[in-house]
Amino acid sequence: GSSHAVAFLPDGKHFVTGEGNVVRLRNVDTGKVLHTFDGHADCIMAVAVSAKGSWAVSGGLDQKVRLWRLPEPGAVEKGDGK
């Protein structure tokens, strides 16, 4: 799907995207999805990441703002993206 919002983590190696109604944590070099956050009922229009890279926040057309705890990057690099 298309991304309406993108925010980079402070480590420069990861970023989050708002794609449709899900937020995805991705690897910058490969684009691989490391984790998916599902919770919006409509399209996500904005994402942001905390200064330490521990949290992401998303806002969507469902008029909701959601806060997501980001996993430690080392813990998800070997995961299946779920």
PDB file of C-alpha atoms in Angstrom:
ATOM      1  CA  GLY A   1       0.000   0.000   0.000  1.00  0.00           C
ATOM      2  CA  SER A   2       0.973   3.609  -0.233  1.00  0.00           C
ATOM      3  CA  SER A   3       2.507   5.498   2.683  1.00  0.00           C
ATOM      4  CA  HIS A   4       0.856   8.732   3.714  1.00  0.00           C
ATOM      5  CA  ALA A   5       3.273   9.397   6.555  1.00  0.00           C
ATOM      6  CA  VAL A   6       6.901   8.559   7.353  1.00  0.00           C
ATOM      7  CA  ALA A   7       9.104   9.228  10.389  1.00  0.00           C
ATOM      8  CA  PHE A   8      12.693   8.136  11.000  1.00  0.00           C
ATOM      9  CA  LEU A   9      14.010   6.777  14.285  1.00  0.00           C
ATOM     10  CA  PRO A  10      16.992   8.593  15.813  1.00  0.00           C
ATOM     11  CA  ASP A  11      19.282   5.615  15.100  1.00  0.00           C
ATOM     12  CA  GLY A  12      18.999   6.352  11.369  1.00  0.00           C
ATOM     13  CA  LYS A  13      18.548   2.634  10.685  1.00  0.00           C
ATOM     14  CA  HIS A  14      14.772   2.342  11.087  1.00  0.00           C
ATOM     15  CA  PHE A  15      11.632   4.238  10.166  1.00  0.00           C
ATOM     16  CA  VAL A  16       7.884   3.987  10.655  1.00  0.00           C
ATOM     17  CA  THR A  17       5.250   4.425   7.982  1.00  0.00           C
ATOM     18  CA  GLY A  18       1.529   4.994   8.030  1.00  0.00           C
ATOM     19  CA  GLU A  19       0.191   2.677   5.319  1.00  0.00           C
ATOM     20  CA  GLY A  20      -3.557   2.512   5.022  1.00  0.00           C
ATOM     21  CA  ASN A  21      -4.739   1.896   8.575  1.00  0.00           C
ATOM     22  CA  VAL A  22      -1.549   0.271   9.936  1.00  0.00           C
ATOM     23  CA  VAL A  23       1.797   1.557  11.187  1.00  0.00           C
ATOM     24  CA  ARG A  24       4.862  -0.398  10.097  1.00  0.00           C
ATOM     25  CA  LEU A  25       8.383  -0.358  11.535  1.00  0.00           C
ATOM     26  CA  ARG A  26      10.912  -0.902   8.751  1.00  0.00           C
ATOM     27  CA  ASN A  27      14.641  -1.285   8.181  1.00  0.00           C
ATOM     28  CA  VAL A  28      16.087   1.654   6.205  1.00  0.00           C
ATOM     29  CA  ASP A  29      18.559  -0.434   4.190  1.00  0.00           C
ATOM     30  CA  THR A  30      16.220  -3.261   3.168  1.00  0.00           C
ATOM     31  CA  GLY A  31      12.727  -1.787   3.579  1.00  0.00           C
ATOM     32  CA  LYS A  32      11.826  -5.025   5.395  1.00  0.00           C
ATOM     33  CA  VAL A  33       8.813  -4.789   7.717  1.00  0.00           C
ATOM     34  CA  LEU A  34      10.040  -5.553  11.229  1.00  0.00           C
ATOM     35  CA  HIS A  35       6.789  -4.974  13.104  1.00  0.00           C
ATOM     36  CA  THR A  36       3.193  -4.038  12.267  1.00  0.00           C
ATOM     37  CA  PHE A  37       0.895  -2.059  14.557  1.00  0.00           C
ATOM     38  CA  ASP A  38      -2.833  -2.377  13.867  1.00  0.00           C
ATOM     39  CA  GLY A  39      -5.464  -0.230  15.560  1.00  0.00           C
ATOM     40  CA  HIS A  40      -6.786   2.513  13.321  1.00  0.00           C
ATOM     41  CA  ALA A  41     -10.191   2.203  11.662  1.00  0.00           C
ATOM     42  CA  ASP A  42      -9.283   4.537   8.771  1.00  0.00           C
ATOM     43  CA  CYS A  43      -6.287   5.871   6.860  1.00  0.00           C
ATOM     44  CA  ILE A  44      -3.283   7.107   8.872  1.00  0.00           C
ATOM     45  CA  MET A  45      -2.275  10.636   7.906  1.00  0.00           C
ATOM     46  CA  ALA A  46       0.573  11.376  10.352  1.00  0.00           C
ATOM     47  CA  VAL A  47       3.272   9.537  12.289  1.00  0.00           C
ATOM     48  CA  ALA A  48       6.005  10.758  14.620  1.00  0.00           C
ATOM     49  CA  VAL A  49       8.709   9.117  16.726  1.00  0.00           C
ATOM     50  CA  SER A  50       9.905  10.100  20.207  1.00  0.00           C
ATOM     51  CA  ALA A  51      13.372  11.606  20.644  1.00  0.00           C
ATOM     52  CA  LYS A  52      14.775   8.350  22.065  1.00  0.00           C
ATOM     53  CA  GLY A  53      13.015   6.172  19.478  1.00  0.00           C
ATOM     54  CA  SER A  54      11.023   4.229  22.077  1.00  0.00           C
ATOM     55  CA  TRP A  55       7.562   5.378  21.015  1.00  0.00           C
ATOM     56  CA  ALA A  56       5.667   6.201  17.857  1.00  0.00           C
ATOM     57  CA  VAL A  57       2.420   8.127  17.596  1.00  0.00           C
ATOM     58  CA  SER A  58      -0.039   8.034  14.719  1.00  0.00           C
ATOM     59  CA  GLY A  59      -3.100  10.035  13.756  1.00  0.00           C
ATOM     60  CA  GLY A  60      -5.726   9.012  11.263  1.00  0.00           C
ATOM     61  CA  LEU A  61      -8.933   9.892   9.521  1.00  0.00           C
ATOM     62  CA  ASP A  62     -10.725   7.871  12.203  1.00  0.00           C
ATOM     63  CA  GLN A  63     -10.057  10.938  14.430  1.00  0.00           C
ATOM     64  CA  LYS A  64      -7.907   8.837  16.780  1.00  0.00           C
ATOM     65  CA  VAL A  65      -4.356   9.356  17.973  1.00  0.00           C
ATOM     66  CA  ARG A  66      -2.585   6.156  18.945  1.00  0.00           C
ATOM     67  CA  LEU A  67       0.631   5.673  20.932  1.00  0.00           C
ATOM     68  CA  TRP A  68       2.782   2.645  20.073  1.00  0.00           C
ATOM     69  CA  ARG A  69       5.667   1.205  22.111  1.00  0.00           C
ATOM     70  CA  LEU A  70       8.402   0.396  19.621  1.00  0.00           C
ATOM     71  CA  PRO A  71      10.316  -2.847  20.177  1.00  0.00           C
ATOM     72  CA  GLU A  72      14.084  -2.745  20.609  1.00  0.00           C
ATOM     73  CA  PRO A  73      15.487  -2.804  17.050  1.00  0.00           C
ATOM     74  CA  GLY A  74      17.824  -5.731  17.798  1.00  0.00           C
ATOM     75  CA  ALA A  75      14.891  -7.790  19.022  1.00  0.00           C
ATOM     76  CA  VAL A  76      12.905  -7.440  15.792  1.00  0.00           C
ATOM     77  CA  GLU A  77      15.663  -7.660  13.174  1.00  0.00           C
ATOM     78  CA  LYS A  78      15.425 -11.456  13.385  1.00  0.00           C
ATOM     79  CA  GLY A  79      11.623 -11.533  13.687  1.00  0.00           C
ATOM     80  CA  ASP A  80       8.918 -12.251  11.167  1.00  0.00           C
ATOM     81  CA  GLY A  81       7.491  -8.719  11.033  1.00  0.00           C
ATOM     82  CA  LYS A  82       4.389  -9.367  13.140  1.00  0.00           C
TER      83      LYS A  82
END
